[in-house]
Amino acid sequence: MKPNYSIFIFKLLLLQYLSSQLCLSQDFDFFYFVQQWPGAYCDTKQQRCCYPKTGRPAADFGIHGLWPNYKDGSYPSNCDHNSVFDRTQISDVLSSMEKHWPSLSCPSSNGLRFWSHEWEKHGTCSESELDQREYFEAAVKLKEKANLLKLLNNAGIEANDEFYSLESVRNAIEEGIGFTPGIQCNKNSAGNAQLYQIYLCVDTSGSQFIKCPILPKPKCPSTIQFPKF
């Protein structure tokens, strides 16, 4: 008997459709809200930075992303290939994004490539809770809510190339936010470990900071540099 290729193709397409729907309907447990210090991004051997076309960003933490995560440390990604980044959906928060979510990658850009990547890799996995506009708006509001630089400065920790204890950095943020942050370091061109990214955990509505179910594995020594920008 000759194989019925039409039935085979139908089953294959049905399987692909069901798989895509399963991915779209995946729940997640919390968000990582990740902010990045531009001075630490720009002074490593591995990469160089380019200022956005809007000009040099302020010497402040910038948003890296709002990332859906599971409590076991894994995370979903690229959950909806049909949901592409659409600038028209974020027109009313665009100026805030340019301020709080600048792209420092090269070549210089207006941020659209960066935001598109973040939406398509991470944002599409939160569509059960937030549409595209709500996703970006939530990130901007969280940035305004968590003024990390102010919290550190109030504790005497400044971006002046000086070294500070990792514990003092963690404690300053925990005191201001109410929850223990995750801290990621990288190394500058001189090989010094420096403050690079700060992870805060957020509930699935994207509005409230929560205790982190799991924190990224620390890769920082006990003393770290807070570089100038």
PDB file of N, CA and C in Angstrom, residues 30-34 67 69-74 166 170 173-174 177 179-184 197-202 210-219:
ATOM      1  N   PHE A  30       7.644  34.068  37.658  1.00  0.00           N
ATOM      2  CA  PHE A  30       8.024  35.425  38.052  1.00  0.00           C
ATOM      3  C   PHE A  30       8.855  36.039  36.935  1.00  0.00           C
ATOM      4  N   PHE A  31       9.126  37.312  37.065  1.00  0.00           N
ATOM      5  CA  PHE A  31      10.034  38.009  36.151  1.00  0.00           C
ATOM      6  C   PHE A  31      11.359  38.298  36.855  1.00  0.00           C
ATOM      7  N   TYR A  32      12.437  38.234  36.100  1.00  0.00           N
ATOM      8  CA  TYR A  32      13.668  38.935  36.481  1.00  0.00           C
ATOM      9  C   TYR A  32      13.613  40.307  35.823  1.00  0.00           C
ATOM     10  N   PHE A  33      13.765  41.340  36.624  1.00  0.00           N
ATOM     11  CA  PHE A  33      13.908  42.689  36.087  1.00  0.00           C
ATOM     12  C   PHE A  33      15.374  43.048  36.214  1.00  0.00           C
ATOM     13  N   VAL A  34      16.047  43.199  35.086  1.00  0.00           N
ATOM     14  CA  VAL A  34      17.506  43.321  35.069  1.00  0.00           C
ATOM     15  C   VAL A  34      17.919  44.720  34.625  1.00  0.00           C
ATOM     16  N   TRP A  67      12.358  39.582  32.162  1.00  0.00           N
ATOM     17  CA  TRP A  67      12.482  38.222  31.658  1.00  0.00           C
ATOM     18  C   TRP A  67      11.624  37.234  32.449  1.00  0.00           C
ATOM     19  N   ASN A  69      10.542  33.874  34.091  1.00  0.00           N
ATOM     20  CA  ASN A  69      11.367  32.780  34.610  1.00  0.00           C
ATOM     21  C   ASN A  69      10.536  31.757  35.364  1.00  0.00           C
ATOM     22  N   TYR A  70      11.116  30.564  35.501  1.00  0.00           N
ATOM     23  CA  TYR A  70      10.524  29.513  36.318  1.00  0.00           C
ATOM     24  C   TYR A  70      11.290  29.408  37.637  1.00  0.00           C
ATOM     25  N   LYS A  71      10.620  28.834  38.635  1.00  0.00           N
ATOM     26  CA  LYS A  71      11.228  28.732  39.960  1.00  0.00           C
ATOM     27  C   LYS A  71      12.421  27.782  39.997  1.00  0.00           C
ATOM     28  N   ASP A  72      12.535  26.911  39.003  1.00  0.00           N
ATOM     29  CA  ASP A  72      13.677  25.998  38.987  1.00  0.00           C
ATOM     30  C   ASP A  72      14.910  26.604  38.321  1.00  0.00           C
ATOM     31  N   GLY A  73      14.801  27.873  37.903  1.00  0.00           N
ATOM     32  CA  GLY A  73      15.939  28.552  37.289  1.00  0.00           C
ATOM     33  C   GLY A  73      15.937  28.529  35.775  1.00  0.00           C
ATOM     34  N   SER A  74      15.065  27.729  35.165  1.00  0.00           N
ATOM     35  CA  SER A  74      14.953  27.723  33.713  1.00  0.00           C
ATOM     36  C   SER A  74      14.009  28.830  33.264  1.00  0.00           C
ATOM     37  N   LEU A 166      30.925  43.649  48.320  1.00  0.00           N
ATOM     38  CA  LEU A 166      29.723  43.129  47.678  1.00  0.00           C
ATOM     39  C   LEU A 166      28.553  43.150  48.652  1.00  0.00           C
ATOM     40  N   ARG A 170      24.814  44.877  48.153  1.00  0.00           N
ATOM     41  CA  ARG A 170      23.596  44.063  48.292  1.00  0.00           C
ATOM     42  C   ARG A 170      22.691  44.626  49.393  1.00  0.00           C
ATOM     43  N   ILE A 173      20.747  47.894  48.434  1.00  0.00           N
ATOM     44  CA  ILE A 173      19.595  47.654  47.550  1.00  0.00           C
ATOM     45  C   ILE A 173      18.475  46.948  48.311  1.00  0.00           C
ATOM     46  N   GLU A 174      18.839  45.969  49.119  1.00  0.00           N
ATOM     47  CA  GLU A 174      17.829  45.236  49.886  1.00  0.00           C
ATOM     48  C   GLU A 174      17.086  46.159  50.847  1.00  0.00           C
ATOM     49  N   ILE A 177      14.695  48.290  48.487  1.00  0.00           N
ATOM     50  CA  ILE A 177      13.669  47.562  47.747  1.00  0.00           C
ATOM     51  C   ILE A 177      12.829  46.677  48.662  1.00  0.00           C
ATOM     52  N   PHE A 179      13.879  43.487  49.271  1.00  0.00           N
ATOM     53  CA  PHE A 179      14.207  42.112  48.908  1.00  0.00           C
ATOM     54  C   PHE A 179      15.655  42.022  48.442  1.00  0.00           C
ATOM     55  N   THR A 180      16.245  40.856  48.638  1.00  0.00           N
ATOM     56  CA  THR A 180      17.643  40.640  48.263  1.00  0.00           C
ATOM     57  C   THR A 180      17.788  40.608  46.742  1.00  0.00           C
ATOM     58  N   PRO A 181      18.691  41.406  46.189  1.00  0.00           N
ATOM     59  CA  PRO A 181      18.906  41.390  44.737  1.00  0.00           C
ATOM     60  C   PRO A 181      19.929  40.340  44.327  1.00  0.00           C
ATOM     61  N   GLY A 182      19.923  40.005  43.058  1.00  0.00           N
ATOM     62  CA  GLY A 182      21.016  39.252  42.479  1.00  0.00           C
ATOM     63  C   GLY A 182      21.992  40.233  41.858  1.00  0.00           C
ATOM     64  N   ILE A 183      23.270  39.991  42.013  1.00  0.00           N
ATOM     65  CA  ILE A 183      24.292  40.913  41.506  1.00  0.00           C
ATOM     66  C   ILE A 183      25.234  40.161  40.571  1.00  0.00           C
ATOM     67  N   GLN A 184      25.446  40.721  39.401  1.00  0.00           N
ATOM     68  CA  GLN A 184      26.341  40.126  38.406  1.00  0.00           C
ATOM     69  C   GLN A 184      27.502  41.060  38.153  1.00  0.00           C
ATOM     70  N   GLN A 197      25.440  44.096  36.531  1.00  0.00           N
ATOM     71  CA  GLN A 197      23.990  44.011  36.419  1.00  0.00           C
ATOM     72  C   GLN A 197      23.368  43.666  37.769  1.00  0.00           C
ATOM     73  N   ILE A 198      22.148  44.161  37.963  1.00  0.00           N
ATOM     74  CA  ILE A 198      21.412  43.884  39.191  1.00  0.00           C
ATOM     75  C   ILE A 198      20.070  43.267  38.815  1.00  0.00           C
ATOM     76  N   TYR A 199      19.764  42.140  39.438  1.00  0.00           N
ATOM     77  CA  TYR A 199      18.532  41.402  39.192  1.00  0.00           C
ATOM     78  C   TYR A 199      17.568  41.619  40.355  1.00  0.00           C
ATOM     79  N   LEU A 200      16.351  42.028  40.035  1.00  0.00           N
ATOM     80  CA  LEU A 200      15.269  42.098  41.004  1.00  0.00           C
ATOM     81  C   LEU A 200      14.152  41.188  40.518  1.00  0.00           C
ATOM     82  N   CYS A 201      13.403  40.619  41.437  1.00  0.00           N
ATOM     83  CA  CYS A 201      12.311  39.723  41.049  1.00  0.00           C
ATOM     84  C   CYS A 201      10.975  40.437  41.164  1.00  0.00           C
ATOM     85  N   VAL A 202      10.111  40.127  40.220  1.00  0.00           N
ATOM     86  CA  VAL A 202       8.826  40.818  40.081  1.00  0.00           C
ATOM     87  C   VAL A 202       7.736  39.779  39.886  1.00  0.00           C
ATOM     88  N   ILE A 210       9.134  41.187  44.481  1.00  0.00           N
ATOM     89  CA  ILE A 210       8.896  40.051  45.362  1.00  0.00           C
ATOM     90  C   ILE A 210      10.232  39.438  45.775  1.00  0.00           C
ATOM     91  N   LYS A 211      10.169  38.547  46.757  1.00  0.00           N
ATOM     92  CA  LYS A 211      11.356  37.782  47.125  1.00  0.00           C
ATOM     93  C   LYS A 211      11.693  36.839  45.977  1.00  0.00           C
ATOM     94  N   CYS A 212      12.938  36.784  45.603  1.00  0.00           N
ATOM     95  CA  CYS A 212      13.340  35.943  44.476  1.00  0.00           C
ATOM     96  C   CYS A 212      13.217  34.463  44.825  1.00  0.00           C
ATOM     97  N   PRO A 213      12.462  33.718  44.019  1.00  0.00           N
ATOM     98  CA  PRO A 213      12.403  32.266  44.228  1.00  0.00           C
ATOM     99  C   PRO A 213      13.769  31.611  44.038  1.00  0.00           C
ATOM    100  N   ILE A 214      14.546  32.173  43.147  1.00  0.00           N
ATOM    101  CA  ILE A 214      15.904  31.704  42.892  1.00  0.00           C
ATOM    102  C   ILE A 214      16.696  32.880  42.341  1.00  0.00           C
ATOM    103  N   LEU A 215      17.942  32.988  42.753  1.00  0.00           N
ATOM    104  CA  LEU A 215      18.805  34.068  42.278  1.00  0.00           C
ATOM    105  C   LEU A 215      19.871  33.508  41.350  1.00  0.00           C
ATOM    106  N   PRO A 216      20.318  34.305  40.375  1.00  0.00           N
ATOM    107  CA  PRO A 216      21.425  33.853  39.522  1.00  0.00           C
ATOM    108  C   PRO A 216      22.645  33.527  40.374  1.00  0.00           C
ATOM    109  N   LYS A 217      23.405  32.544  39.954  1.00  0.00           N
ATOM    110  CA  LYS A 217      24.602  32.179  40.707  1.00  0.00           C
ATOM    111  C   LYS A 217      25.573  33.359  40.740  1.00  0.00           C
ATOM    112  N   PRO A 218      26.007  33.745  41.941  1.00  0.00           N
ATOM    113  CA  PRO A 218      26.903  34.909  42.036  1.00  0.00           C
ATOM    114  C   PRO A 218      28.273  34.616  41.420  1.00  0.00           C
ATOM    115  N   LYS A 219      28.781  35.577  40.691  1.00  0.00           N
ATOM    116  CA  LYS A 219      30.114  35.450  40.098  1.00  0.00           C
ATOM    117  C   LYS A 219      30.951  36.671  40.452  1.00  0.00           C
TER     118      LYS A 219
END
